[in-house]
Coordinates of C-alpha atoms and ligand atoms in Angstrom, one line a residue:
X16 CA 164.9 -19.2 -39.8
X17 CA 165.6 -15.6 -40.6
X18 CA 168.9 -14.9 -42.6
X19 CA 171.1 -12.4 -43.9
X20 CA 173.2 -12.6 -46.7
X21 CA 175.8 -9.5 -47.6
X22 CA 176.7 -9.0 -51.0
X23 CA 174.0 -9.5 -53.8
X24 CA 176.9 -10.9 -56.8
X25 CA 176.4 -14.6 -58.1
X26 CA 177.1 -16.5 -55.0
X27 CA 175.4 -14.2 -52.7
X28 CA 172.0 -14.2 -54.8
X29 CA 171.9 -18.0 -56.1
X30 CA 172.5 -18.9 -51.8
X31 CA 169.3 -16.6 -50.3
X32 CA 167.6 -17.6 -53.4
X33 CA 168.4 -21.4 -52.8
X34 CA 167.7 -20.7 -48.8
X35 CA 164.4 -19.3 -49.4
X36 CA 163.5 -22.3 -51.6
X37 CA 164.1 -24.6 -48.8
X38 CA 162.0 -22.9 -46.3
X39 CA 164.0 -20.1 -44.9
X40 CA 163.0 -16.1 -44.9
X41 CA 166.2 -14.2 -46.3
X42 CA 167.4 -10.8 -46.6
X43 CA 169.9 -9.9 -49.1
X44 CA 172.2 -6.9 -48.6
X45 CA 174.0 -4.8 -50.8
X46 CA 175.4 -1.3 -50.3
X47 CA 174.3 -1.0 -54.3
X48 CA 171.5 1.0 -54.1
X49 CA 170.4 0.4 -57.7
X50 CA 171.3 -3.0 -57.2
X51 CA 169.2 -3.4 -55.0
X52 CA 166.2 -1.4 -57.1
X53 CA 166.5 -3.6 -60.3
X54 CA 166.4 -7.0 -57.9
X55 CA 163.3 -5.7 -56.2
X56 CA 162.0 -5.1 -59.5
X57 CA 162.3 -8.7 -60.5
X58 CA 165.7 -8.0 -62.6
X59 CA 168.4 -10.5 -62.2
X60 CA 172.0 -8.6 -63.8
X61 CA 173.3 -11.6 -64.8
X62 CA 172.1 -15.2 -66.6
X63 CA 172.2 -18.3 -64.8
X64 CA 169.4 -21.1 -66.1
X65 CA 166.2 -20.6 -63.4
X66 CA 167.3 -18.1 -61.2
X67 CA 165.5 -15.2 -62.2
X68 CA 161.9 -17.7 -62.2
X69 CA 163.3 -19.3 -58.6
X70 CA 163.6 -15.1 -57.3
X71 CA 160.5 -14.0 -58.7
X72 CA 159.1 -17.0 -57.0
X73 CA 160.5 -16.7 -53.5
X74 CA 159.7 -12.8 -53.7
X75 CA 156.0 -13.7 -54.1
X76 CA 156.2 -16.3 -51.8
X77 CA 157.7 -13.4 -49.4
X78 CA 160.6 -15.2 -48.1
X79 CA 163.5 -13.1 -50.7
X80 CA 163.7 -9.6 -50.1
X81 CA 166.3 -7.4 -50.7
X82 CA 167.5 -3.8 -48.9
X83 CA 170.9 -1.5 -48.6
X84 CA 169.8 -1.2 -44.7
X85 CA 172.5 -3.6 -43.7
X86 CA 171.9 -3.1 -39.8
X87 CA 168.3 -3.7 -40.3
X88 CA 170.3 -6.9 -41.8
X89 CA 172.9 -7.3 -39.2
X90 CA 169.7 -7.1 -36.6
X91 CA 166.9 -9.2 -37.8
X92 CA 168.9 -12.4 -38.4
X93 CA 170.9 -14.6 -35.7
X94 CA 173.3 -16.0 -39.1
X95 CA 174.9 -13.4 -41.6
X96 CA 176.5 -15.2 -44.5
X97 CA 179.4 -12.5 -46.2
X98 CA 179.2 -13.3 -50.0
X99 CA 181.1 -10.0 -50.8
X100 CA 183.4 -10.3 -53.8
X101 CA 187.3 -10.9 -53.1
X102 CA 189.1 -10.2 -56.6
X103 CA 192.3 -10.4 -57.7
X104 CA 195.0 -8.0 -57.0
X105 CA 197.5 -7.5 -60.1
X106 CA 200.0 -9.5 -57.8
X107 CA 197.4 -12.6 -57.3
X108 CA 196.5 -11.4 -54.1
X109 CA 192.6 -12.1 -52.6
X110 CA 191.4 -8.5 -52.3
X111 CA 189.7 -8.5 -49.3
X112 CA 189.0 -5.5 -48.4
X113 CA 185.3 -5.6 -49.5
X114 CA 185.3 -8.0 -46.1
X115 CA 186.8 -6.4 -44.1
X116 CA 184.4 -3.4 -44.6
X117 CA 181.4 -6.3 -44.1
X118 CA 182.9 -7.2 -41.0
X119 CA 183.1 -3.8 -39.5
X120 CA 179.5 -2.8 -40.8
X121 CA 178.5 -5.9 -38.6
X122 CA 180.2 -5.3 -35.3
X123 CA 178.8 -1.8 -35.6
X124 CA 175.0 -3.0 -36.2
X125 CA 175.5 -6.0 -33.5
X126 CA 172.1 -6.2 -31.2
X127 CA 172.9 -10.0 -29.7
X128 CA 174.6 -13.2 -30.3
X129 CA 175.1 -13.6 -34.3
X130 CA 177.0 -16.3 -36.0
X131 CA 179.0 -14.6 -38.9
X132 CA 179.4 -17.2 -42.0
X133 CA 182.7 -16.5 -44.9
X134 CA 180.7 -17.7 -47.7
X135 CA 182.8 -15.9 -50.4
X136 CA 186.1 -18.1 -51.1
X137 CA 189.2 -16.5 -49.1
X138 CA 192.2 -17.1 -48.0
X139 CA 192.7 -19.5 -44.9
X140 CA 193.4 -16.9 -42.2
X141 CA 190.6 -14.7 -43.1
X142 CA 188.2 -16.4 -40.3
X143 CA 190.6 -15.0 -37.4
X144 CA 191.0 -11.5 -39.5
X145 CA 187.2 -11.2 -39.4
X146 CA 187.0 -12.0 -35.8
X147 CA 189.8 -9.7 -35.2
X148 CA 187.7 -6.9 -36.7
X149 CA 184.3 -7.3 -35.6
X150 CA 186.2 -7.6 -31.9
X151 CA 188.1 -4.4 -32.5
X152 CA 184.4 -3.0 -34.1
X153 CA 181.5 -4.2 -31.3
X154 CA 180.6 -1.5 -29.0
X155 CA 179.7 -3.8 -25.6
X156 CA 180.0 -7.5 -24.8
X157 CA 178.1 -8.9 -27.4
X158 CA 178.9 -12.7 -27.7
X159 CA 179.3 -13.8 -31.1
X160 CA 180.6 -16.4 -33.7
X161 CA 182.4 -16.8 -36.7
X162 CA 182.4 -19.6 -39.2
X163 CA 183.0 -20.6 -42.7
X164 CA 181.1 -22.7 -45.1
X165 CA 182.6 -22.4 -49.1
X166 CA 180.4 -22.4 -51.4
X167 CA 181.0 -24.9 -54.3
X168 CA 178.2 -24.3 -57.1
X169 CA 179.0 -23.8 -60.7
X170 CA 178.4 -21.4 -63.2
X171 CA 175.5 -22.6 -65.2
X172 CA 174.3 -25.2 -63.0
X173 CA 174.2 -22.9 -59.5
X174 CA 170.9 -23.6 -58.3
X175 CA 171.1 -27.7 -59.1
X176 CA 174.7 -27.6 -57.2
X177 CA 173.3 -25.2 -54.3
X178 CA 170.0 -27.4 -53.8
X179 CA 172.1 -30.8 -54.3
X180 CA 175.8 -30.3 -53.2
X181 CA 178.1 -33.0 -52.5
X182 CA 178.6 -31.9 -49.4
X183 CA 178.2 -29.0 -47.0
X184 CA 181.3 -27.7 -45.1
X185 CA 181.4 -26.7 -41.6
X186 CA 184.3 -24.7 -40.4
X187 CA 182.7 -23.8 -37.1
X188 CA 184.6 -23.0 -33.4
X189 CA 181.2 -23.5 -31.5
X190 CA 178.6 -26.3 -30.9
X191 CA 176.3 -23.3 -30.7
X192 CA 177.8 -22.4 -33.8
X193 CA 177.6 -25.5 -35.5
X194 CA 173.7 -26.1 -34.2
X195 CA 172.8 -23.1 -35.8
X196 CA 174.2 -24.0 -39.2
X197 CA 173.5 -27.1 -39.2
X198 CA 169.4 -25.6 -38.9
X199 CA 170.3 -23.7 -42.0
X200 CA 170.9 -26.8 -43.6
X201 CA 168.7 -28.9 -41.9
X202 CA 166.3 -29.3 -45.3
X203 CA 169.3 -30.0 -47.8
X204 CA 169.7 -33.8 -48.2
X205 CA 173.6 -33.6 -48.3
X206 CA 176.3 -34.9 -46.0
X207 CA 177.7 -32.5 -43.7
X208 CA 181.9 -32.3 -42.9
X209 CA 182.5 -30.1 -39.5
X210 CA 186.0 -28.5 -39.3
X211 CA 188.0 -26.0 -37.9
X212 CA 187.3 -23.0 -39.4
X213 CA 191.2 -23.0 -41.5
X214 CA 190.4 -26.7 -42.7
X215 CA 187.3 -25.2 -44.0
X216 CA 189.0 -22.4 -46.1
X217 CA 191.8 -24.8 -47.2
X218 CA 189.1 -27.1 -48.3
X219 CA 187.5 -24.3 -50.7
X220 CA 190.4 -23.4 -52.2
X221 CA 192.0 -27.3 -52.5
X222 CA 189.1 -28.7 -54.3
X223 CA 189.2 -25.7 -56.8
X224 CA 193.0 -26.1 -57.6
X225 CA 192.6 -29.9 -57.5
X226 CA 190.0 -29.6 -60.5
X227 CA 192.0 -26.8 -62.3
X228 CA 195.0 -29.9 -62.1
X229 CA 192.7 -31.9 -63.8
X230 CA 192.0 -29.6 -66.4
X231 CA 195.4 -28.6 -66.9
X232 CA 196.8 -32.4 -66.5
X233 CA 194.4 -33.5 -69.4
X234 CA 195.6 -30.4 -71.6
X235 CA 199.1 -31.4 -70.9
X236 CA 198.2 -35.0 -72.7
X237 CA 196.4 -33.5 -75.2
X238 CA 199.6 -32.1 -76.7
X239 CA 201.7 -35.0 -76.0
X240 CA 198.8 -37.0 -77.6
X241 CA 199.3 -34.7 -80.6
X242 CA 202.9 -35.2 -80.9
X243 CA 202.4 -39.0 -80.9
X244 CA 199.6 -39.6 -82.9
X245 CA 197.3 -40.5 -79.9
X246 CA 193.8 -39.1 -78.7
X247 CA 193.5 -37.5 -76.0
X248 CA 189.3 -38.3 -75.8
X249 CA 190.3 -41.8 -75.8
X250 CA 193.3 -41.4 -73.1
X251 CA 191.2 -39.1 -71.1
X252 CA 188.7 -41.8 -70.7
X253 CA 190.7 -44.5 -70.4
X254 CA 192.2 -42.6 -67.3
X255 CA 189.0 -41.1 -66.2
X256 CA 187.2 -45.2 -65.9
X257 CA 189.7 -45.3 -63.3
X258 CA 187.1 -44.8 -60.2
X259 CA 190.1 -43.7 -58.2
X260 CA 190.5 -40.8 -61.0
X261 CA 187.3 -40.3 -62.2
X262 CA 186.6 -39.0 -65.8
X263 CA 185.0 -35.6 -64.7
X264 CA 187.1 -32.6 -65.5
X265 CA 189.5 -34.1 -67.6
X266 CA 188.4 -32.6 -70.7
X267 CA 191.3 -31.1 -72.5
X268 CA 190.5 -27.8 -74.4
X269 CA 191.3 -24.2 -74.7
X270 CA 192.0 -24.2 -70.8
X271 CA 190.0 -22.7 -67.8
X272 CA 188.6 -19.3 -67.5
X273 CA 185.5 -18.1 -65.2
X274 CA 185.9 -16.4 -62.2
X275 CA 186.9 -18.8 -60.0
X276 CA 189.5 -21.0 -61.3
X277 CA 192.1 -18.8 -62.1
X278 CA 191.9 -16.4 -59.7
X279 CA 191.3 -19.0 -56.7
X280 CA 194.8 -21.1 -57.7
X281 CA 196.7 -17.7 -57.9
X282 CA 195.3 -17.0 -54.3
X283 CA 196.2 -20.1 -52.8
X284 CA 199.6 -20.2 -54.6
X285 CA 200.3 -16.6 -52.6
X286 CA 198.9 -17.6 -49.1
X287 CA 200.8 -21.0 -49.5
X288 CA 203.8 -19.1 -50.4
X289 CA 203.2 -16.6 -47.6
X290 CA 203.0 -19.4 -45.0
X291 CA 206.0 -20.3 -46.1
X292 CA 205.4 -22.9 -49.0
X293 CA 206.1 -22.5 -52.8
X294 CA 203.2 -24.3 -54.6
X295 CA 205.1 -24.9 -57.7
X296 CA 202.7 -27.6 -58.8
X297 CA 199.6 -25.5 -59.0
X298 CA 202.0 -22.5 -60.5
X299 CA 202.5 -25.4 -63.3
X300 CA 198.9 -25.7 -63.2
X301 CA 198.7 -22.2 -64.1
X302 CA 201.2 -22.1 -66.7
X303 CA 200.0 -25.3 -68.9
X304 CA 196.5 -23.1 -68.9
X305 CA 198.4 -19.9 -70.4
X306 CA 200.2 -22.6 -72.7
X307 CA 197.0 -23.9 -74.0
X308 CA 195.5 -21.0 -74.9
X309 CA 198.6 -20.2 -77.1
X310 CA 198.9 -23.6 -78.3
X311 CA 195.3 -23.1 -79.9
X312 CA 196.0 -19.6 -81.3
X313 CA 198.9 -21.5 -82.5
X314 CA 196.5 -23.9 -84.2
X315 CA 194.6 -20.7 -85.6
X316 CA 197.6 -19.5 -87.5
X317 CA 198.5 -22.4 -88.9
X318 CA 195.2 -22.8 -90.6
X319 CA 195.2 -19.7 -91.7
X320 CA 199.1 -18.9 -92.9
X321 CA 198.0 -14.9 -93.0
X322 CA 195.9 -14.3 -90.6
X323 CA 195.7 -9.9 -91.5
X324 CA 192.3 -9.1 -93.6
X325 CA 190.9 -12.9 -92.8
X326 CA 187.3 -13.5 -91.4
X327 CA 187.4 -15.7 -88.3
X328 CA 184.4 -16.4 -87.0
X329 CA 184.0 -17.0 -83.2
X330 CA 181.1 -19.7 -81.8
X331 CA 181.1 -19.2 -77.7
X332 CA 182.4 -16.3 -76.1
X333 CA 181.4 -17.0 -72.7
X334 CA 184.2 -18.9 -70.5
X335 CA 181.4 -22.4 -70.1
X336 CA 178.1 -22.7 -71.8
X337 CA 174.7 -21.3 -69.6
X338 CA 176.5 -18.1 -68.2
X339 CA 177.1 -15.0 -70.0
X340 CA 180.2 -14.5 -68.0
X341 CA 182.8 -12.9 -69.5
X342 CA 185.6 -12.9 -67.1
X343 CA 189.0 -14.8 -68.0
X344 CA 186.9 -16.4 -71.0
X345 CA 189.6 -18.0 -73.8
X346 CA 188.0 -15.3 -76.7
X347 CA 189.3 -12.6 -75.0
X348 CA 192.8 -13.5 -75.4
X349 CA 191.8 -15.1 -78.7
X350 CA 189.8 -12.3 -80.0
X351 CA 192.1 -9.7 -79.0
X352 CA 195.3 -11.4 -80.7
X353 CA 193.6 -11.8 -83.8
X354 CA 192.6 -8.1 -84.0
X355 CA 196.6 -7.4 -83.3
X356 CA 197.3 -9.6 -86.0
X357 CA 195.0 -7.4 -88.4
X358 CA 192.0 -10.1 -89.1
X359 CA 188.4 -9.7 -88.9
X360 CA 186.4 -11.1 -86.3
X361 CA 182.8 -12.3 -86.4
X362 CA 181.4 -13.7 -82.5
X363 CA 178.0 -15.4 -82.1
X364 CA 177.0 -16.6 -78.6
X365 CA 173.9 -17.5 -77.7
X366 CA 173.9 -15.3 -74.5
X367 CA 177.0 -13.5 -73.8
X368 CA 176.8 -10.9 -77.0
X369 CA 175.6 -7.6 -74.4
X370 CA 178.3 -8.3 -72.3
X371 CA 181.1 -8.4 -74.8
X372 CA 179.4 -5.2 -76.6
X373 CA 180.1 -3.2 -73.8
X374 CA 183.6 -4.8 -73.6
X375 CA 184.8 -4.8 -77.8
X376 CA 182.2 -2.0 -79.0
X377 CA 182.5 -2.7 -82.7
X378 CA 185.8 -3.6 -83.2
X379 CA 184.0 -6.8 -84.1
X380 CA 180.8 -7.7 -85.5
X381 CA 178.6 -9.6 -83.6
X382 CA 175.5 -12.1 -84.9
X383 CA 172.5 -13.1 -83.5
X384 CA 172.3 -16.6 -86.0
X385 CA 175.5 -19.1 -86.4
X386 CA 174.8 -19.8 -90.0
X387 CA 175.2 -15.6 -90.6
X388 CA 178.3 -15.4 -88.5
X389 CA 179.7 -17.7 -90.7
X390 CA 179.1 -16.1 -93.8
X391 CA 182.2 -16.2 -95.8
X392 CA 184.2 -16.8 -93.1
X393 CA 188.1 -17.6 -93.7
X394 CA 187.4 -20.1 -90.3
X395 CA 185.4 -21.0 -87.7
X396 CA 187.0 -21.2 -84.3
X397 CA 184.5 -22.8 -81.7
X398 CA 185.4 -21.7 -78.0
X399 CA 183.0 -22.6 -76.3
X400 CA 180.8 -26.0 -76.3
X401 CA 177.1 -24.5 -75.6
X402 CA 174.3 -26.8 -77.5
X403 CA 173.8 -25.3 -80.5
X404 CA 176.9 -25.8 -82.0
X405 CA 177.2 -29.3 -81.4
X406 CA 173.9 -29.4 -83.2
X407 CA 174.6 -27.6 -86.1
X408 CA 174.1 -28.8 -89.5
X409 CA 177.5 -28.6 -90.5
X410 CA 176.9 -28.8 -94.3
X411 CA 175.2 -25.7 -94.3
X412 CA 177.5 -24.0 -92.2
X413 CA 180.4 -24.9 -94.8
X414 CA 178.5 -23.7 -97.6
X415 CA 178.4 -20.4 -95.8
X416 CA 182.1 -19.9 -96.0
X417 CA 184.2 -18.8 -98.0
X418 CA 186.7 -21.9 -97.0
X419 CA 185.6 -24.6 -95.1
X420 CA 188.2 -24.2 -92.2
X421 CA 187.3 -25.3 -88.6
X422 CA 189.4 -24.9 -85.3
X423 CA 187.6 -27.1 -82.4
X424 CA 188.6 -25.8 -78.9
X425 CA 186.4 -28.2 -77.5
X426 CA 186.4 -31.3 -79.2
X427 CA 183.1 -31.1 -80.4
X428 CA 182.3 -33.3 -83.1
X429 CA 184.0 -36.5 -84.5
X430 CA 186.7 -35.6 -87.2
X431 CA 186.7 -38.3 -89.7
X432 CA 183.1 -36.8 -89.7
X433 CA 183.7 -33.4 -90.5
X434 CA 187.0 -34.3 -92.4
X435 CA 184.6 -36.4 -94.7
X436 CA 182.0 -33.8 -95.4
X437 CA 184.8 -31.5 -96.8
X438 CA 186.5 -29.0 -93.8
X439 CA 189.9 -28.7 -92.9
X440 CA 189.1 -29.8 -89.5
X441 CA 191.9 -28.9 -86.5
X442 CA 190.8 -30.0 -82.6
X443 CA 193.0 -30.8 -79.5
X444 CA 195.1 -33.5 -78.8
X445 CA 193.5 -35.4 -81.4
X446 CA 194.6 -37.7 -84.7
Ligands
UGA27 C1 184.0 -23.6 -60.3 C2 183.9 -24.9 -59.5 O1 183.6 -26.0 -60.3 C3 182.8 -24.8 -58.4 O2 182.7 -26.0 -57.6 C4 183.1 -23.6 -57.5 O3 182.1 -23.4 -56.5 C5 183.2 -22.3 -58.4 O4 184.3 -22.5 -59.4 C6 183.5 -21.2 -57.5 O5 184.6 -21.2 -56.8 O6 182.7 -20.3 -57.3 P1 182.8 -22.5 -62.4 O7 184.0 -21.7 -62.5 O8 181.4 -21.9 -62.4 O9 182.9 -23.4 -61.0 O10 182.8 -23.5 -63.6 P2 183.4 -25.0 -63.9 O11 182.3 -25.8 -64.4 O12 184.2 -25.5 -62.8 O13 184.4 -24.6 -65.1 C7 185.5 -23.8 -65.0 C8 186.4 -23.8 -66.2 O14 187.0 -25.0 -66.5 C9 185.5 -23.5 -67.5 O15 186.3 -22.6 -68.3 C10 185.4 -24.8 -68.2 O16 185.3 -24.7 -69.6 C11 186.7 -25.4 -67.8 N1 186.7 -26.9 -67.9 C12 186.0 -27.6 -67.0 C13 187.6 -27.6 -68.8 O17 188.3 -27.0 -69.6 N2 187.6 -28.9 -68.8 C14 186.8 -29.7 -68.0 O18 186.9 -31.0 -68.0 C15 186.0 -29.0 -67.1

């Protein structure tokens, strides 16, 4: 089947990627133009594990290309998928205003029937706002749909979750609608939930609070864990074995970033509350997460005492390993309070470092190997839990410093182990 996806950002290229795979021929759209020019020169602008080989691939194969001319988009395809990007307003707001402009662009293009897909994650309400639009846009009686199916890959693991998803969402207000779609899908071994269009965008948004509860839940343990000389590894598993609980997403750390999480839990707090309901348990949700970041920088200072004219070392800068994504990450807030608090920072990550050059220029130093970011280091603060730390030969590592302090955001190694080989080893929510 021919489709069109608008908006070329994660979501937007990982989904005509994926569709490709499975047999489709798919157009991506962006208004970019040297967006646009770098992708049909083979270059992805971001990192996610097999995506650029998995584009270069469908490219050859012919069924991936990419163009600005969005009515040669709007035309060619009977489904348009929207994967524009709806950021957060300073007031927690979805901006959508990238979809309305989508929406408008397609009424104006419209040449016959076309089902219009919300793949970006908005607000429920948005569906009716979009057909209000393209009604308000269309030129003559052209009969059209509009649906939405939320996306619900990860960071990192995008093409394995896109591919293999739990389950495909529906929110459709048409058989015709929901035929079409469910040819889209027809390929993907996955089962498939049919809504209203509203469940649909309550279902995107649910599912991402819900797991940011998790997270937030097991972070809340970890302190009281801390405070009465539990562990919250052991707790969190003891809860997780519960099949009714599960243990995914109950690993306490440094909190959530990305840009999904926090972001999509503001969102849903402000539509809820504009509907008419204060979601005070996901504004908790929000909170412990600002609380756990501090409660770590907390952690910092006591290691250090004086933190002004120390050397802490940062391993992971990305928010979650296999991205270089940058956005809401724990070392910004970390990085940027030590620097107000005068010390010197060091950052190795194994992919992120381009990003957060443009970001910090060199107001801190970056490395390329762990061993010489930790070279005579005051401590080591680990943020993020990509591979090669966990396999770092810690030994040599202390050796490198100039004292053998450690601050685990992620619970990475066992501390009676790390304790015994000589660091001053602090993690979270742990004896
Ligand atoms: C999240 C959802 O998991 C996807 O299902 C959804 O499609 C996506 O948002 C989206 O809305 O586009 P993502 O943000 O890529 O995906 O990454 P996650 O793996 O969910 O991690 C989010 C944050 O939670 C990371 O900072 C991670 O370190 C943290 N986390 C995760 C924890 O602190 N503890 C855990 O147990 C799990």
């Amino acid at each position: 089947m021919n489709i069109t996806i608008v908006g070329t950002g994660y979501v937007g290229l990982v989904t005509g990627a994926c569709f490709a795979k499975i047999g489709h021929n798919c157009l991506c759209i962006d208004n970019d133009q040297s967006k646009i020019s770098s992708l049909q020169a083979g270059e992805i602008p971001f990192y996610e594990p097999g995506l650029s080989e998995l584009v270069t691939e469908m490219c050859t194969a012919g069924r991936l290309t990419f163009s600005t001319d969005s009515a040669e988009g709007v035309q060619r395809s009977p489904v348009i998928f929207i994967a524009v990007g709806t950021p957060a307003t300073p007031s927690g707001k979805a901006d959508l205003s990238y979809i309305e402009q989508v929406a408008r662009t397609i009424a104006q293009s419209m040449n016959e029937y076309k089902v219009v897909v919300e793949k970006s994650t908005v607000p429920v309400q948005t569906g009716e706002r979009v057909r209000m639009t393209i009604d308000r846009h269309i030129s003559s009686e052209i009969p059209f749909d509009v649906a939405s199916n939320p996306e619900f890959l990860r960071e990192g693991s995008a093409i394995e979750d896109a591919l293999h998803p739990d389950r495909i969402v529906l929110g459709v207000e048409s058989e015709r609608a929901e035929s079409l779609l469910r040819e889209v899908y027809a390929p993907l071994d996955a089962p498939i939930l049919v809504t209203n269009i509203g469940s649909a965008e309550i279902i995107k948004h649910a599912s991402n609070s819900f797991l940011a509860m998790k997270i937030s839940y097991a972070n809340a343990l970890s302190q009281i864990c801390e405070l009465a000389n539990a562990d919250i590894d052991e707790v969190a598993r003891g809860v997780g074995l519960d099949r009714r609980i599960g243990e995914n997403f109950l690993r306490a750390g440094v909190g959530y970033g990305g840009s999904c999480f926090p972001k999509d839990v503001d969102a849903f707090c402000d539509i809820a509350s504009e509907l008419g309901y204060e979601f005070r348990l996901l504004q908790e949700v929000q909170a412990i997460n600002r609380e756990q970041r501090r409660y770590f920088l907390r952690k910092i200072e006591d290691a250090l005492w004086i933190v002004k004219e120390k050397t802490v070392t940062i391993f992971g800068l990305s928010f979650k390993p296999n991205t270089d994504d940058l956005r809401q990450a724990p070392s910004l807030d970390v990085i940027e309070w030590l620097l107000e608090h005068g010390a010197k920072v060091h950052a190795h990550d194994p992919k992120a470092i381009p990003a957060m050059r443009k970001l910090y220029g060199d107001r801190i130093r970056y490395f390329e190997d762990p061993y010489e970011a930790a070279q005579d280091a005051d401590c080591v603060a680990i943020l993020t839990e990509w591979q090669i730390y966990g396999d770092l030969d810690l030994t040599r590592l202390k050796d490198s410093m100039k004292q053998a302090v450690m601050v685990d955001g992620r619970n990475l190694f066992d501390p009676q182990e790390v304790i015994g080989l000589g660091f001053e080893y602090k993690s979270i929510g742990r004896r």
